[in-house]
mmCIF file of C-alpha atoms in Angstrom:
data_model
loop_
_atom_site.group_PDB
_atom_site.id
_atom_site.type_symbol
_atom_site.label_atom_id
_atom_site.label_comp_id
_atom_site.label_asym_id
_atom_site.label_seq_id
_atom_site.Cartn_x
_atom_site.Cartn_y
_atom_site.Cartn_z
ATOM 1 C CA UNK A 1 115.814 27.645 106.933
ATOM 2 C CA UNK A 2 113.186 29.767 105.474
ATOM 3 C CA UNK A 3 113.001 29.260 101.267
ATOM 4 C CA UNK A 4 116.587 28.183 101.075
ATOM 5 C CA UNK A 5 116.347 27.167 97.645
ATOM 6 C CA UNK A 6 115.877 30.684 96.756
ATOM 7 C CA UNK A 7 112.248 30.006 94.629
ATOM 8 C CA UNK A 8 111.040 34.023 93.352
ATOM 9 C CA UNK A 9 107.555 32.371 92.052
ATOM 10 C CA UNK A 10 104.930 29.359 92.886
ATOM 11 C CA UNK A 11 102.477 29.389 89.650
ATOM 12 C CA UNK A 12 99.604 27.212 90.894
ATOM 13 C CA UNK A 13 96.238 26.840 88.859
ATOM 14 C CA UNK A 14 94.357 28.972 89.786
ATOM 15 C CA UNK A 15 91.079 28.176 92.633
ATOM 16 C CA UNK A 16 91.582 25.137 95.257
ATOM 17 C CA UNK A 17 95.220 24.307 94.068
ATOM 18 C CA UNK A 18 96.087 27.805 94.355
ATOM 19 C CA UNK A 19 93.746 28.223 97.876
ATOM 20 C CA UNK A 20 96.111 25.486 99.275
ATOM 21 C CA UNK A 21 99.574 26.563 97.940
ATOM 22 C CA UNK A 22 98.371 30.028 100.195
ATOM 23 C CA UNK A 23 96.989 28.662 103.216
ATOM 24 C CA UNK A 24 101.021 25.981 103.679
ATOM 25 C CA UNK A 25 102.294 29.148 103.292
ATOM 26 C CA UNK A 26 100.193 31.303 105.989
ATOM 27 C CA UNK A 27 102.556 31.906 109.365
ATOM 28 C CA UNK A 28 106.094 30.965 108.053
ATOM 29 C CA UNK A 29 108.246 33.637 108.359
ATOM 30 C CA UNK A 30 111.276 34.919 106.248
ATOM 31 C CA UNK A 31 111.531 35.527 102.169
ATOM 32 C CA UNK A 32 108.201 33.785 100.827
ATOM 33 C CA UNK A 33 107.975 33.120 97.092
ATOM 34 C CA UNK A 34 105.631 35.078 95.206
ATOM 35 C CA UNK A 35 102.105 32.551 94.586
ATOM 36 C CA UNK A 36 101.034 33.233 90.951
ATOM 37 C CA UNK A 37 97.668 31.960 90.056
ATOM 38 C CA UNK A 38 97.652 30.476 86.698
ATOM 39 C CA UNK A 39 94.821 29.440 83.982
ATOM 40 C CA UNK A 40 94.161 25.656 83.257
ATOM 41 C CA UNK A 41 95.150 24.421 80.365
ATOM 42 C CA UNK A 42 98.105 24.763 77.765
ATOM 43 C CA UNK A 43 96.697 27.401 75.654
ATOM 44 C CA UNK A 44 95.336 29.980 78.345
ATOM 45 C CA UNK A 45 98.687 29.060 80.198
ATOM 46 C CA UNK A 46 100.443 29.893 77.074
ATOM 47 C CA UNK A 47 98.813 33.031 76.652
ATOM 48 C CA UNK A 48 98.792 34.190 80.114
ATOM 49 C CA UNK A 49 102.915 33.320 80.601
ATOM 50 C CA UNK A 50 103.235 34.748 76.947
ATOM 51 C CA UNK A 51 101.438 38.471 78.345
ATOM 52 C CA UNK A 52 104.286 38.630 80.714
ATOM 53 C CA UNK A 53 102.773 39.885 83.653
ATOM 54 C CA UNK A 54 104.799 38.936 86.063
ATOM 55 C CA UNK A 55 108.429 40.200 85.821
ATOM 56 C CA UNK A 56 110.566 37.022 84.798
ATOM 57 C CA UNK A 57 112.606 35.735 88.179
ATOM 58 C CA UNK A 58 115.194 33.150 87.892
ATOM 59 C CA UNK A 59 114.024 29.957 89.920
ATOM 60 C CA UNK A 60 109.746 28.742 89.250
ATOM 61 C CA UNK A 61 108.012 26.010 90.724
ATOM 62 C CA UNK A 62 105.135 25.194 89.187
ATOM 63 C CA UNK A 63 102.661 22.928 91.901
ATOM 64 C CA UNK A 64 99.681 22.048 91.816
ATOM 65 C CA UNK A 65 97.577 18.361 91.318
ATOM 66 C CA UNK A 66 97.944 15.763 88.595
ATOM 67 C CA UNK A 67 96.227 12.291 87.601
ATOM 68 C CA UNK A 68 97.886 9.084 87.852
ATOM 69 C CA UNK A 69 98.841 7.246 84.423
ATOM 70 C CA UNK A 70 100.142 4.412 86.876
ATOM 71 C CA UNK A 71 99.655 1.526 89.247
ATOM 72 C CA UNK A 72 102.803 3.201 91.343
ATOM 73 C CA UNK A 73 101.472 6.169 92.159
ATOM 74 C CA UNK A 74 98.283 6.572 94.049
ATOM 75 C CA UNK A 75 95.751 9.552 95.213
ATOM 76 C CA UNK A 76 97.900 11.494 97.832
ATOM 77 C CA UNK A 77 101.397 10.907 96.407
ATOM 78 C CA UNK A 78 103.918 13.181 96.182
ATOM 79 C CA UNK A 79 105.582 13.203 92.465
ATOM 80 C CA UNK A 80 108.358 15.555 91.793
ATOM 81 C CA UNK A 81 109.193 16.278 87.554
ATOM 82 C CA UNK A 82 111.557 14.929 85.732
ATOM 83 C CA UNK A 83 110.238 15.833 82.513
ATOM 84 C CA UNK A 84 107.404 16.857 80.713
ATOM 85 C CA UNK A 85 106.299 15.548 76.843
ATOM 86 C CA UNK A 86 103.989 16.622 75.200
ATOM 87 C CA UNK A 87 103.715 14.328 72.221
ATOM 88 C CA UNK A 88 106.504 14.270 70.388
ATOM 89 C CA UNK A 89 108.278 16.589 72.343
ATOM 90 C CA UNK A 90 110.169 16.439 75.928
ATOM 91 C CA UNK A 91 111.141 19.310 78.194
ATOM 92 C CA UNK A 92 113.446 18.657 80.557
ATOM 93 C CA UNK A 93 113.239 20.125 84.047
ATOM 94 C CA UNK A 94 115.697 21.777 86.055
ATOM 95 C CA UNK A 95 118.219 18.858 87.570
ATOM 96 C CA UNK A 96 120.022 20.518 89.631
ATOM 97 C CA UNK A 97 116.918 22.228 91.981
ATOM 98 C CA UNK A 98 114.378 19.523 91.094
ATOM 99 C CA UNK A 99 117.087 17.281 93.354
ATOM 100 C CA UNK A 100 116.954 20.222 95.760
ATOM 101 C CA UNK A 101 113.129 20.071 95.919
ATOM 102 C CA UNK A 102 113.547 16.435 96.299
ATOM 103 C CA UNK A 103 116.311 16.162 99.663
ATOM 104 C CA UNK A 104 114.519 19.092 101.166
ATOM 105 C CA UNK A 105 110.973 17.509 101.230
ATOM 106 C CA UNK A 106 110.799 14.786 104.421
ATOM 107 C CA UNK A 107 107.971 12.906 102.541
ATOM 108 C CA UNK A 108 109.501 11.258 100.095
ATOM 109 C CA UNK A 109 108.197 12.104 97.130
ATOM 110 C CA UNK A 110 108.961 10.195 93.108
ATOM 111 C CA UNK A 111 110.711 11.432 90.412
ATOM 112 C CA UNK A 112 108.356 10.688 87.664
ATOM 113 C CA UNK A 113 107.333 11.502 83.945
ATOM 114 C CA UNK A 114 104.703 13.516 83.070
ATOM 115 C CA UNK A 115 101.869 13.718 79.782
ATOM 116 C CA UNK A 116 100.659 17.335 79.634
ATOM 117 C CA UNK A 117 97.397 16.946 77.821
ATOM 118 C CA UNK A 118 95.572 19.160 75.906
ATOM 119 C CA UNK A 119 92.194 18.238 77.547
ATOM 120 C CA UNK A 120 90.894 17.250 80.519
ATOM 121 C CA UNK A 121 91.315 13.066 81.179
ATOM 122 C CA UNK A 122 88.644 11.198 82.892
ATOM 123 C CA UNK A 123 88.486 7.306 82.040
ATOM 124 C CA UNK A 124 90.674 5.581 83.566
ATOM 125 C CA UNK A 125 91.073 3.470 80.665
ATOM 126 C CA UNK A 126 92.097 6.027 78.574
ATOM 127 C CA UNK A 127 94.848 7.070 81.672
ATOM 128 C CA UNK A 128 96.047 2.756 81.852
ATOM 129 C CA UNK A 129 96.431 3.493 77.460
ATOM 130 C CA UNK A 130 98.395 6.614 78.064
ATOM 131 C CA UNK A 131 100.724 5.555 80.450
ATOM 132 C CA UNK A 132 101.670 3.080 78.338
ATOM 133 C CA UNK A 133 101.651 4.409 75.267
ATOM 134 C CA UNK A 134 104.363 7.013 76.141
ATOM 135 C CA UNK A 135 105.838 5.805 78.999
ATOM 136 C CA UNK A 136 104.023 8.333 81.258
ATOM 137 C CA UNK A 137 103.516 7.972 85.016
ATOM 138 C CA UNK A 138 100.895 10.797 85.545
ATOM 139 C CA UNK A 139 99.234 13.558 83.553
ATOM 140 C CA UNK A 140 98.036 17.095 84.042
ATOM 141 C CA UNK A 141 97.268 19.892 81.098
ATOM 142 C CA UNK A 142 100.222 22.830 81.991
ATOM 143 C CA UNK A 143 103.447 21.055 83.006
ATOM 144 C CA UNK A 144 104.864 20.901 79.112
ATOM 145 C CA UNK A 145 103.641 24.268 78.274
ATOM 146 C CA UNK A 146 105.285 26.016 81.093
ATOM 147 C CA UNK A 147 108.588 24.241 80.818
ATOM 148 C CA UNK A 148 108.179 25.035 76.720
ATOM 149 C CA UNK A 149 107.936 28.614 77.751
ATOM 150 C CA UNK A 150 110.478 28.949 80.495
ATOM 151 C CA UNK A 151 113.513 27.073 79.474
ATOM 152 C CA UNK A 152 113.771 29.128 76.182
ATOM 153 C CA UNK A 153 113.965 31.891 78.984
ATOM 154 C CA UNK A 154 116.458 30.318 81.042
ATOM 155 C CA UNK A 155 114.288 30.075 83.660
ATOM 156 C CA UNK A 156 115.418 27.572 86.067
ATOM 157 C CA UNK A 157 112.122 25.290 86.969
ATOM 158 C CA UNK A 158 110.513 22.553 89.049
ATOM 159 C CA UNK A 159 107.624 20.300 89.453
ATOM 160 C CA UNK A 160 106.266 19.805 92.639
ATOM 161 C CA UNK A 161 102.584 17.885 92.486
ATOM 162 C CA UNK A 162 100.404 15.851 94.204
ATOM 163 C CA UNK A 163 97.816 12.640 92.766
ATOM 164 C CA UNK A 164 94.406 13.556 93.085
ATOM 165 C CA UNK A 165 92.891 10.534 90.869
ATOM 166 C CA UNK A 166 94.433 7.251 89.930
ATOM 167 C CA UNK A 167 94.180 5.224 86.494
ATOM 168 C CA UNK A 168 91.340 2.210 88.247
ATOM 169 C CA UNK A 169 88.492 4.389 88.516
ATOM 170 C CA UNK A 170 86.696 7.062 86.255
ATOM 171 C CA UNK A 171 86.645 11.132 87.311
ATOM 172 C CA UNK A 172 83.459 12.729 86.427
ATOM 173 C CA UNK A 173 84.362 14.306 82.676
ATOM 174 C CA UNK A 174 84.517 17.604 83.480
ATOM 175 C CA UNK A 175 85.167 19.344 79.816
ATOM 176 C CA UNK A 176 82.448 21.458 79.501
ATOM 177 C CA UNK A 177 83.234 23.486 82.518
ATOM 178 C CA UNK A 178 87.081 24.459 81.553
ATOM 179 C CA UNK A 179 86.377 27.383 80.209
ATOM 180 C CA UNK A 180 89.016 30.302 78.988
ATOM 181 C CA UNK A 181 91.278 28.294 81.676
ATOM 182 C CA UNK A 182 89.245 28.463 84.437
ATOM 183 C CA UNK A 183 86.949 25.984 86.084
ATOM 184 C CA UNK A 184 82.864 27.283 85.627
ATOM 185 C CA UNK A 185 80.897 26.630 88.624
ATOM 186 C CA UNK A 186 77.355 25.635 86.808
ATOM 187 C CA UNK A 187 78.771 23.842 83.818
ATOM 188 C CA UNK A 188 80.903 22.009 86.876
ATOM 189 C CA UNK A 189 77.804 20.528 89.288
ATOM 190 C CA UNK A 190 75.740 19.733 86.057
ATOM 191 C CA UNK A 191 79.025 17.621 85.292
ATOM 192 C CA UNK A 192 79.614 16.059 88.742
ATOM 193 C CA UNK A 193 75.659 15.391 89.170
ATOM 194 C CA UNK A 194 75.074 12.566 86.340
ATOM 195 C CA UNK A 195 77.904 10.639 87.310
ATOM 196 C CA UNK A 196 77.721 10.720 91.230
ATOM 197 C CA UNK A 197 79.552 7.699 92.187
ATOM 198 C CA UNK A 198 82.786 9.344 90.277
ATOM 199 C CA UNK A 199 82.148 12.732 91.131
ATOM 200 C CA UNK A 200 82.785 11.498 95.408
ATOM 201 C CA UNK A 201 85.664 10.148 94.249
ATOM 202 C CA UNK A 202 86.739 12.858 92.657
ATOM 203 C CA UNK A 203 85.665 15.244 95.564
ATOM 204 C CA UNK A 204 87.459 12.777 97.998
ATOM 205 C CA UNK A 205 90.589 12.518 96.249
ATOM 206 C CA UNK A 206 91.301 16.148 95.576
ATOM 207 C CA UNK A 207 90.468 17.035 98.931
ATOM 208 C CA UNK A 208 93.343 14.563 99.987
ATOM 209 C CA UNK A 209 95.827 15.980 97.271
ATOM 210 C CA UNK A 210 94.690 19.450 97.969
ATOM 211 C CA UNK A 211 95.431 18.548 101.939
ATOM 212 C CA UNK A 212 98.946 17.086 100.982
ATOM 213 C CA UNK A 213 99.621 20.094 98.730
ATOM 214 C CA UNK A 214 99.122 22.435 101.675
ATOM 215 C CA UNK A 215 101.218 20.489 103.965
ATOM 216 C CA UNK A 216 104.040 19.863 101.990
ATOM 217 C CA UNK A 217 104.265 23.827 100.583
ATOM 218 C CA UNK A 218 104.351 24.428 104.269
ATOM 219 C CA UNK A 219 107.487 22.320 105.000
ATOM 220 C CA UNK A 220 109.436 23.494 102.047
ATOM 221 C CA UNK A 221 109.379 26.617 103.131
ATOM 222 C CA UNK A 222 109.011 26.798 107.203
ATOM 223 C CA UNK A 223 111.943 24.438 107.321
ATOM 224 C CA UNK A 224 109.992 22.035 109.220
ATOM 225 C CA UNK A 225 111.712 19.149 107.873
#
């Protein structure tokens, strides 16, 4: 039962996350959604969406990786967003779409509240503080912006992500490496070298999360549930 939902378009942050989703769709027969690589971060994403570079779909699935703000969620966990908050604002994902997705994933997914941040949250202490302050489970840099845009356009949206870093350990501060919606290789390498232990942990967590992202994509669209 390929693409039974049906889903017209998958949006996924450019780079490793986009590649993981594309690998997951490799070999899938039948109706395959269009996979669109989107910029990283709230402002670059909004600019991209406002340019209308792809036809308005009726159903959008946003995929990728995220960070945990709670001890309940650890590396490799699959999460489905119920809603996204940005300080003072809330946007909800489409409930029936999310429910359908949840029943289609054989591996257990957790329903979560996401905090969208306009900057990278790299400190474990700040993650825990934000989780408590906003009663949020995970953090990303695109969710709220995408929901706000598509909800206003009457497009059904669901979000499925995989946790790549927990709230117990710091990850490297990659802020200098994020520019115009993408990760720049040289500043990224410098940031990783400055914090080798945190970098090793980030790489390991990201590889685990990307593998799960690839697997869940494949199961979702190949009907192997």
